[in-house]
Coordinates of C-alpha atoms in Angstrom, one line a residue:
Chain A
M1 CA 3.7 28.9 20.4
S2 CA 2.9 25.9 17.7
G3 CA 3.9 25.4 14.4
K4 CA 2.2 22.4 12.0
L5 CA 4.4 20.1 11.0
T6 CA 2.8 17.8 7.4
V7 CA 4.3 14.8 6.5
V8 CA 3.3 14.8 2.7
G9 CA 3.5 11.9 0.6
T10 CA 3.7 12.7 -3.4
G11 CA 3.5 9.5 -5.0
P12 CA 5.8 8.0 -7.4
G13 CA 6.5 11.1 -9.3
N14 CA 4.0 11.7 -11.6
P15 CA 2.3 14.9 -11.2
D16 CA -0.8 13.1 -12.8
Q17 CA -0.5 10.6 -8.9
T18 CA -0.4 13.6 -6.4
T19 CA -3.6 13.9 -4.6
P20 CA -4.9 17.1 -3.9
E21 CA -4.6 17.1 -0.1
A22 CA -0.8 16.4 -0.3
T23 CA -0.8 19.5 -3.2
A24 CA -2.9 21.9 -0.8
A25 CA -0.3 21.0 2.7
I26 CA 1.5 21.8 -0.1
A27 CA 0.1 25.2 -0.1
A28 CA 0.0 25.9 2.8
A29 CA 4.1 25.3 3.8
H30 CA 6.8 27.8 4.4
V31 CA 8.9 25.5 4.9
F32 CA 10.5 22.1 3.1
F33 CA 12.6 18.9 4.6
G34 CA 13.6 16.0 2.3
Y35 CA 15.4 14.0 0.3
G36 CA 16.5 16.4 -3.1
P37 CA 15.3 14.8 -6.0
Y38 CA 12.3 14.8 -3.7
L39 CA 11.8 18.6 -3.1
D40 CA 12.5 18.6 -7.3
R41 CA 9.9 17.8 -7.5
L42 CA 7.5 20.9 -5.6
T43 CA 7.1 24.2 -7.6
L44 CA 7.8 26.3 -4.9
R45 CA 6.6 30.0 -4.2
P46 CA 9.9 32.4 -3.5
D47 CA 8.2 32.4 -0.1
Q48 CA 8.8 28.8 0.6
R49 CA 12.1 27.9 1.8
R50 CA 13.3 24.8 1.2
V51 CA 15.7 22.6 3.2
A52 CA 17.4 19.6 1.8
S53 CA 19.7 16.5 2.9
D54 CA 21.1 13.2 1.6
N55 CA 18.5 10.1 2.3
R56 CA 20.7 9.0 4.5
E57 CA 19.9 11.4 6.9
E58 CA 16.3 11.1 8.0
L59 CA 16.4 11.5 11.5
A60 CA 18.4 14.6 11.4
R61 CA 16.4 16.0 9.6
A62 CA 12.8 14.9 11.4
K63 CA 14.9 16.6 14.6
D64 CA 15.0 19.3 12.0
A65 CA 11.1 20.1 10.9
L66 CA 10.4 19.3 14.2
H67 CA 12.4 22.2 15.8
T68 CA 11.5 24.4 12.6
A69 CA 7.9 23.2 13.4
A70 CA 8.1 23.8 17.0
S71 CA 9.7 27.2 17.0
G72 CA 6.0 28.4 15.1
E73 CA 7.0 27.5 11.3
Q74 CA 4.5 26.4 9.1
V75 CA 6.6 22.6 7.7
C76 CA 6.1 20.8 5.5
V77 CA 8.2 17.4 5.2
V78 CA 7.7 16.0 1.6
S79 CA 8.1 11.6 0.7
G80 CA 8.0 10.4 -2.2
G81 CA 5.5 7.7 -2.7
D82 CA 3.5 7.0 0.6
P83 CA 5.0 8.8 3.6
G84 CA 4.3 6.3 6.5
V85 CA 5.8 3.2 3.9
F86 CA 9.6 3.5 4.2
A87 CA 9.2 7.4 4.9
M88 CA 9.9 9.8 6.6
A89 CA 6.5 9.4 9.1
A90 CA 8.4 6.7 11.2
A91 CA 11.5 8.8 11.8
I92 CA 9.4 12.0 12.7
C93 CA 7.3 9.7 15.5
E94 CA 11.2 8.4 16.9
A95 CA 12.3 11.6 16.6
I96 CA 9.4 13.0 18.6
E97 CA 9.4 9.7 21.0
A98 CA 13.4 10.7 22.0
G99 CA 12.6 14.7 22.0
P100 CA 12.2 17.4 24.1
P101 CA 7.9 17.4 25.4
A102 CA 7.4 20.1 23.7
W103 CA 8.1 18.1 19.9
R104 CA 5.0 16.4 21.1
A105 CA 2.4 19.2 21.3
V106 CA 3.1 19.8 17.3
D107 CA 0.4 19.7 15.5
L108 CA 1.1 16.9 13.6
A109 CA -0.8 15.2 10.4
I110 CA 0.4 12.7 7.5
V111 CA -0.6 13.1 4.6
P112 CA -1.2 9.9 2.7
G113 CA -0.1 8.6 -0.7
V114 CA 0.6 6.6 -3.1
T115 CA 2.8 4.3 -2.4
A116 CA 5.8 2.8 -5.1
M117 CA 4.5 -1.4 -5.0
L118 CA 0.8 -0.1 -5.7
A119 CA 2.0 1.8 -8.8
V120 CA 4.2 -1.1 -9.7
A121 CA 1.1 -3.4 -9.7
A122 CA -0.8 -1.4 -11.3
R123 CA 0.9 -1.2 -14.5
A124 CA 2.2 -4.8 -14.2
G125 CA -1.7 -5.7 -13.9
A126 CA -2.7 -7.1 -10.6
P127 CA 0.4 -8.7 -8.9
L128 CA -0.4 -7.3 -5.6
G129 CA -4.4 -9.2 -6.1
H130 CA -4.1 -11.1 -2.8
D131 CA -1.8 -11.4 0.1
F132 CA 1.4 -9.7 0.0
C133 CA 4.1 -7.7 1.8
A134 CA 6.2 -4.8 1.5
I135 CA 9.8 -5.4 2.7
S136 CA 12.8 -3.2 2.9
L137 CA 15.6 -4.6 1.9
S138 CA 18.1 -2.5 3.2
D139 CA 20.3 -4.1 6.5
N140 CA 21.6 -0.6 7.6
L141 CA 18.4 -0.5 10.0
K142 CA 18.1 -4.0 11.0
P143 CA 20.1 -7.5 10.6
W144 CA 20.3 -9.7 7.8
T145 CA 19.3 -12.4 9.0
V146 CA 16.0 -11.0 10.2
I147 CA 15.5 -10.0 6.7
E148 CA 16.6 -13.7 5.3
A149 CA 13.9 -15.4 8.1
R150 CA 11.4 -12.6 6.8
L151 CA 11.5 -13.8 2.9
R152 CA 12.1 -17.1 4.0
A153 CA 8.8 -16.7 6.1
V154 CA 6.0 -15.0 3.9
A155 CA 7.1 -16.9 0.9
S156 CA 6.9 -20.0 2.3
A157 CA 3.1 -18.5 3.3
G158 CA 2.2 -18.1 -0.1
L159 CA 2.8 -14.2 0.0
V160 CA 3.1 -11.8 -2.8
I161 CA 6.4 -9.6 -1.9
A162 CA 6.7 -6.1 -2.7
L163 CA 11.2 -5.2 -1.8
Y164 CA 11.6 -2.1 -1.7
N165 CA 15.3 0.0 -1.0
P166 CA 16.3 -3.4 -3.1
I167 CA 20.0 -2.1 -4.1
S168 CA 22.1 0.6 -3.4
K169 CA 25.9 1.3 -4.1
A170 CA 26.5 0.8 -1.0
R171 CA 24.2 -2.7 -0.8
P172 CA 25.8 -4.3 -4.0
W173 CA 24.9 -7.8 -3.0
Q174 CA 21.7 -8.3 -0.6
L175 CA 19.0 -8.2 -3.5
G176 CA 20.9 -11.2 -5.3
T177 CA 21.3 -13.8 -2.0
A178 CA 17.6 -12.8 -1.6
F179 CA 16.3 -13.8 -4.6
A180 CA 18.9 -17.3 -4.5
I181 CA 16.6 -17.0 -1.3
L182 CA 13.6 -17.1 -2.5
R183 CA 14.7 -19.9 -5.0
E184 CA 15.2 -22.4 -2.3
V185 CA 12.0 -21.8 -1.1
L186 CA 9.1 -20.2 -4.3
P187 CA 8.8 -21.8 -7.6
W188 CA 11.8 -21.3 -10.3
T189 CA 8.7 -20.6 -12.8
T190 CA 7.4 -17.5 -10.5
P191 CA 7.1 -14.1 -11.4
V192 CA 9.0 -10.5 -10.4
I193 CA 8.7 -7.6 -11.9
F194 CA 10.7 -5.6 -12.0
G195 CA 9.6 -1.5 -11.5
R196 CA 11.1 1.9 -12.5
A197 CA 10.5 5.1 -11.2
A198 CA 6.3 3.4 -12.6
G199 CA 4.5 6.8 -14.3
R200 CA 6.8 8.6 -14.8
P201 CA 8.4 9.4 -17.9
D202 CA 11.8 6.9 -17.8
E203 CA 8.8 4.4 -16.7
A204 CA 10.3 0.6 -17.3
M205 CA 8.7 -2.6 -16.1
T206 CA 11.1 -5.9 -17.0
I207 CA 8.4 -8.8 -16.1
V208 CA 11.0 -12.1 -15.7
T209 CA 10.7 -15.3 -14.2
L210 CA 12.5 -15.9 -10.9
A211 CA 15.1 -18.1 -12.5
E212 CA 16.4 -15.4 -14.7
A213 CA 15.9 -12.7 -11.9
D214 CA 18.8 -11.0 -12.5
A215 CA 19.7 -7.9 -9.3
T216 CA 22.2 -5.7 -11.5
K217 CA 18.9 -4.6 -13.7
A218 CA 17.6 -3.3 -10.7
D219 CA 18.7 0.8 -9.1
M220 CA 17.9 3.0 -6.3
A221 CA 14.1 3.8 -8.1
T222 CA 13.5 0.1 -8.7
C223 CA 10.4 -1.7 -6.5
V224 CA 10.7 -5.5 -7.5
I225 CA 7.9 -7.7 -7.0
I226 CA 8.2 -11.0 -6.5
G227 CA 4.7 -13.2 -6.9
S228 CA 4.0 -16.2 -5.3
P229 CA 2.7 -19.8 -6.8
E230 CA -0.2 -18.5 -7.2
T231 CA 0.6 -15.4 -9.4
R232 CA 0.2 -16.3 -13.2
I233 CA 1.1 -14.6 -16.1
I234 CA -1.2 -13.7 -19.0
E235 CA 0.4 -13.7 -22.9
R236 CA -1.9 -11.0 -25.3
E237 CA -0.5 -10.4 -28.7
G238 CA 0.9 -7.3 -29.3
L239 CA 0.5 -5.9 -25.6
P240 CA 2.5 -5.9 -22.5
P241 CA 1.7 -9.5 -20.6
L242 CA -0.8 -9.0 -17.8
I243 CA 1.1 -10.4 -14.4
Y244 CA -1.9 -10.8 -11.6
S245 CA -3.0 -13.0 -8.5
P246 CA -6.1 -14.2 -7.8
R247 CA -7.9 -13.7 -5.3
G248 CA -9.2 -16.8 -4.5
V249 CA -6.5 -19.7 -2.9
K250 CA -7.6 -23.7 -3.6
A251 CA -8.1 -25.7 -0.7
Chain B
M1 CA -14.0 -2.6 -32.6
S2 CA -12.9 -2.3 -28.8
G3 CA -12.9 0.1 -26.7
K4 CA -11.2 0.8 -23.0
L5 CA -11.2 -0.1 -20.2
T6 CA -10.0 1.4 -17.2
V7 CA -9.8 0.1 -13.2
V8 CA -10.3 3.2 -11.3
G9 CA -9.1 3.1 -7.1
T10 CA -10.8 6.8 -5.6
G11 CA -8.8 6.4 -2.5
P12 CA -10.9 5.8 0.1
G13 CA -13.5 7.3 -0.2
N14 CA -12.6 11.8 0.6
P15 CA -12.3 13.1 -2.7
D16 CA -9.5 14.8 -1.4
Q17 CA -7.1 11.4 -1.4
T18 CA -8.6 10.7 -5.5
T19 CA -5.5 11.3 -7.7
P20 CA -5.9 13.3 -10.1
E21 CA -5.8 10.4 -13.1
A22 CA -8.3 9.0 -11.3
T23 CA -10.5 11.7 -11.7
A24 CA -10.0 12.8 -15.1
A25 CA -10.1 8.0 -16.0
I26 CA -13.7 9.3 -14.3
A27 CA -14.6 12.4 -17.4
A28 CA -13.4 10.1 -19.9
A29 CA -15.7 7.4 -19.3
H30 CA -18.8 5.6 -20.6
V31 CA -20.1 3.1 -18.3
F32 CA -19.6 2.6 -14.9
F33 CA -19.6 -0.7 -13.4
G34 CA -18.5 -0.8 -9.7
Y35 CA -20.2 -2.0 -6.4
G36 CA -23.2 1.0 -5.4
P37 CA -21.5 2.8 -2.9
Y38 CA -18.7 3.4 -4.5
L39 CA -20.7 4.4 -7.1
D40 CA -22.6 6.9 -5.2
R41 CA -19.6 8.5 -4.4
L42 CA -18.8 9.6 -7.8
T43 CA -21.3 12.7 -9.6
L44 CA -21.9 11.3 -13.2
R45 CA -22.7 13.5 -16.3
P46 CA -26.2 12.6 -17.5
D47 CA -24.5 11.1 -20.7
Q48 CA -22.9 9.2 -18.4
R49 CA -24.0 5.9 -17.3
R50 CA -23.9 3.6 -14.2
V51 CA -24.2 0.0 -13.2
A52 CA -24.6 -1.1 -9.7
S53 CA -24.0 -4.6 -8.6
D54 CA -23.8 -5.9 -5.3
N55 CA -19.4 -6.5 -3.5
R56 CA -19.8 -10.3 -3.8
E57 CA -20.4 -10.0 -7.6
E58 CA -16.7 -9.3 -8.6
L59 CA -16.8 -11.9 -11.6
A60 CA -19.8 -11.4 -12.5
R61 CA -19.2 -8.1 -13.4
A62 CA -16.0 -7.9 -14.1
K63 CA -16.7 -10.1 -17.3
D64 CA -20.0 -7.4 -18.1
A65 CA -17.7 -4.6 -18.3
L66 CA -14.9 -6.6 -20.3
H67 CA -17.9 -7.5 -22.6
T68 CA -19.0 -3.8 -22.9
A69 CA -15.4 -2.3 -23.4
A70 CA -14.9 -5.3 -25.8
S71 CA -17.7 -3.8 -27.7
G72 CA -16.5 -0.2 -28.5
E73 CA -17.5 1.7 -24.8
Q74 CA -15.4 3.4 -22.9
V75 CA -15.8 1.9 -19.0
C76 CA -15.0 2.2 -16.2
V77 CA -14.9 0.1 -13.4
V78 CA -14.4 1.5 -9.7
S79 CA -12.9 0.8 -6.8
G80 CA -13.1 2.3 -3.5
G81 CA -9.3 2.7 -2.6
D82 CA -6.9 0.8 -5.0
P83 CA -7.8 -1.8 -7.5
G84 CA -4.4 -4.0 -7.0
V85 CA -5.9 -4.3 -3.6
F86 CA -7.8 -6.5 -2.6
A87 CA -10.2 -5.3 -5.7
M88 CA -11.3 -5.4 -8.8
A89 CA -8.2 -5.1 -10.8
A90 CA -7.7 -9.4 -10.0
A91 CA -10.9 -9.7 -11.0
I92 CA -10.6 -8.1 -14.3
C93 CA -7.6 -10.0 -15.2
E94 CA -8.9 -12.9 -13.9
A95 CA -11.7 -12.8 -16.1
I96 CA -9.8 -11.7 -18.9
E97 CA -8.2 -15.2 -19.0
A98 CA -11.0 -17.2 -19.1
G99 CA -12.8 -15.3 -20.8
P100 CA -12.2 -15.3 -25.1
P101 CA -9.2 -13.6 -27.3
A102 CA -10.9 -10.0 -27.8
W103 CA -10.7 -9.3 -24.4
R104 CA -7.5 -9.9 -24.2
A105 CA -6.9 -6.9 -27.2
V106 CA -9.1 -4.5 -24.9
D107 CA -6.9 -1.6 -24.6
L108 CA -6.6 -2.0 -20.3
A109 CA -5.6 1.0 -18.3
I110 CA -5.3 0.2 -14.3
V111 CA -5.2 3.8 -12.2
P112 CA -3.8 3.0 -8.7
G113 CA -5.0 4.4 -5.3
V114 CA -4.4 5.4 -1.5
T115 CA -5.6 2.1 -0.2
A116 CA -7.3 2.3 2.8
M117 CA -4.1 0.5 5.3
L118 CA -2.0 3.6 4.1
A119 CA -5.7 6.1 4.6
V120 CA -5.1 4.9 8.3
A121 CA -2.0 4.7 8.7
A122 CA -2.0 8.5 8.2
R123 CA -4.6 9.4 10.8
A124 CA -2.2 6.6 13.6
G125 CA 1.7 7.4 12.9
A126 CA 3.6 5.2 11.4
P127 CA 2.4 1.7 12.1
L128 CA 3.5 0.5 8.9
G129 CA 6.8 1.5 9.7
H130 CA 8.8 -1.1 8.2
D131 CA 8.4 -4.4 6.8
F132 CA 4.4 -5.2 6.9
C133 CA 1.4 -7.6 4.9
A134 CA -1.6 -7.1 4.0
I135 CA -3.8 -10.1 4.7
S136 CA -8.0 -10.7 3.9
L137 CA -9.2 -11.7 6.1
S138 CA -12.8 -13.3 4.1
D139 CA -12.4 -16.6 3.8
N140 CA -15.1 -16.3 0.3
L141 CA -12.0 -17.8 -1.9
K142 CA -9.5 -19.3 1.1
P143 CA -10.0 -22.3 2.5
W144 CA -9.4 -21.0 6.6
T145 CA -6.3 -22.5 7.7
V146 CA -4.5 -20.9 5.0
I147 CA -5.6 -17.7 6.4
E148 CA -4.5 -19.5 9.9
A149 CA -1.4 -20.1 8.4
R150 CA -0.1 -16.7 7.5
L151 CA -1.7 -15.0 10.5
R152 CA 1.3 -17.4 12.3
A153 CA 3.9 -16.8 9.5
V154 CA 3.5 -12.9 9.4
A155 CA 3.7 -11.6 12.9
S156 CA 6.3 -14.8 14.1
A157 CA 8.1 -13.1 11.8
G158 CA 8.2 -10.0 12.8
L159 CA 5.7 -8.3 10.3
V160 CA 3.3 -5.4 10.9
I161 CA 0.1 -6.5 9.7
A162 CA -2.6 -4.6 8.3
L163 CA -6.7 -7.0 7.6
Y164 CA -8.8 -6.0 4.6
N165 CA -12.3 -7.5 4.9
P166 CA -12.0 -8.2 8.1
I167 CA -15.4 -8.8 9.2
S168 CA -19.0 -9.1 7.5
K169 CA -23.0 -10.6 9.2
A170 CA -21.5 -14.1 7.1
R171 CA -18.2 -13.9 8.5
P172 CA -18.7 -13.0 12.1
W173 CA -16.5 -15.1 13.6
Q174 CA -13.2 -14.6 11.6
L175 CA -11.4 -11.1 13.0
G176 CA -11.8 -13.3 16.7
T177 CA -10.6 -15.9 15.9
A178 CA -7.8 -13.9 14.0
F179 CA -7.0 -12.0 17.2
A180 CA -6.7 -15.2 19.1
I181 CA -4.7 -16.9 17.2
L182 CA -2.1 -13.7 16.5
R183 CA -2.5 -13.4 21.0
E184 CA -0.3 -17.5 20.9
V185 CA 2.1 -15.6 18.8
L186 CA 2.6 -11.8 20.1
P187 CA 2.8 -9.4 23.2
W188 CA -0.8 -8.7 24.5
T189 CA 0.6 -5.1 25.2
T190 CA 0.8 -5.1 20.7
P191 CA -1.1 -1.8 19.6
V192 CA -4.9 -2.7 17.1
I193 CA -5.6 -0.2 15.4
F194 CA -9.1 0.1 14.0
G195 CA -9.6 2.5 11.3
R196 CA -12.9 3.0 10.1
A197 CA -13.5 5.4 6.9
A198 CA -9.7 6.6 7.0
G199 CA -10.7 10.6 5.5
R200 CA -14.0 10.6 5.7
P201 CA -16.7 12.4 8.0
D202 CA -17.3 9.2 9.5
E203 CA -14.0 8.0 10.5
A204 CA -13.5 6.5 13.4
M205 CA -9.7 5.4 15.1
T206 CA -9.6 3.3 17.7
I207 CA -6.4 2.3 19.6
V208 CA -6.2 -1.1 22.4
T209 CA -3.5 -3.6 22.8
L210 CA -4.1 -7.1 21.4
A211 CA -5.7 -8.3 24.9
E212 CA -8.2 -5.9 24.4
A213 CA -9.2 -6.3 20.6
D214 CA -12.6 -7.2 19.9
A215 CA -14.4 -8.1 16.9
T216 CA -17.4 -6.5 17.5
K217 CA -15.6 -3.0 17.2
A218 CA -15.3 -4.1 13.6
D219 CA -17.3 -3.8 10.4
M220 CA -17.1 -4.0 6.6
A221 CA -15.6 -0.8 6.8
T222 CA -12.8 -0.9 9.4
C223 CA -9.4 -1.8 8.2
V224 CA -7.6 -3.7 11.6
I225 CA -3.7 -2.8 11.7
I226 CA -1.3 -5.0 14.2
G227 CA 1.7 -4.0 15.0
S228 CA 4.5 -5.7 15.1
P229 CA 6.4 -6.1 18.7
E230 CA 8.7 -3.2 17.4
T231 CA 5.7 -0.8 16.6
R232 CA 5.4 1.3 19.7
I233 CA 2.7 3.8 21.2
I234 CA 4.0 7.7 21.7
E235 CA 1.0 8.8 24.3
R236 CA 0.4 13.3 23.4
E237 CA -1.0 15.7 26.8
G238 CA -4.7 16.6 24.8
L239 CA -3.6 14.9 21.6
P240 CA -4.5 11.3 20.2
P241 CA -1.3 8.8 20.4
L242 CA 0.9 8.0 18.0
I243 CA 1.8 5.0 16.6
Y244 CA 4.4 3.7 14.6
S245 CA 6.9 1.2 14.2
P246 CA 10.6 2.4 14.3
R247 CA 12.5 2.1 11.2
G248 CA 14.8 -0.2 12.2
V249 CA 15.1 -3.7 13.6
K250 CA 17.6 -3.8 16.6
A251 CA 20.3 -6.5 16.7

């Protein structure tokens, strides 16, 4: 007997930004796996059980969830944002590929959500209005040399950059080094957005130039968006500025 | 007197993937501007008025919407997916920057949504599970040489690529040329996903290799995702394969 495994993205953290599809998937499940703070956002019924784990235990969590689903349970793995963007969907796939044949037979569904960079962009204007990329700054699972090469490549090519996992206690220097690399490639006037907890009560949006960008202003809940050379700032009297990347690139 | 302008993303087209925030913003507005097929997805009340326009008239639509909001109306500009990703938010910002001072004073809100690549990725597994980019293949507003250079840069750097606006009647050759460029850089075994109308009744997901990728299989409603050299396929008996990009990159 095989149960069901649904990997759900709850969005940036504001319940109004959780899709009805995600809400329905949560209501239908009985066992919940996830990083504690993401599980804390759910309001569960007495018949629903939660299994919280640390945010660095993604693969172990994925295996536990697959094992439980394969035993016949209705399982939900909870991600913030979108589960396919630096979140649990890839860990689940890795576990399936390396796991027993029964895990491939599990009824698997992935429910998309609003990922952090979209929520941050919406609060700032339209910084992702043209070609852009999303790069994780965590060097836990990839060499820093790869990250550095990617930053140079995408900035040189004119893409706007959204940085996920910019900084943590265990990774204190990477964001500052990333800004230093980008200052070698991009105009120092390029707008940089520190978007913290977009859409939540503790939201904080800070706009600076690349010259001013200070890595210590970011934390784990921050998505950092770095403009392209085309990205512009519109000042507005009595209102926050709008940051946007025009739809076109001049010849 | 100034009204309000809300730029709303309704998600990929399945009402269950429209956030409550977007639904509330639609209920609160009185005049709706958008591409006809996006407006057709809304169920409006008799007191709500719609102004449909062609999908190539984004800037004119933005100006009309700002003019109407500045006159005191509650205006909603409707995008499919997310309004900040190759959609109306950037056009609104362009119009504000070039327009009269009154437009900067308009109460502007942007409501994010689930953009197409996230919905397509969720149906396929986790192809965006690692660093990725979104590139519009439309050369209406940027030179083809820029697009070509960006494709080479991001593919060489190992990013997964989501292509928006892959093909249209007026742009018939660009996607085929993009595949030819990518075959110069990437392994021909790289997975390619043609994700059409993800989450809607007419959804069609096709997985091929880069060697097999045929541009004529895409249309305007298709988001094409091209893997990185790390992207993998998990075959499953009696189920569609899973495509995913592992969380890590080996040293």
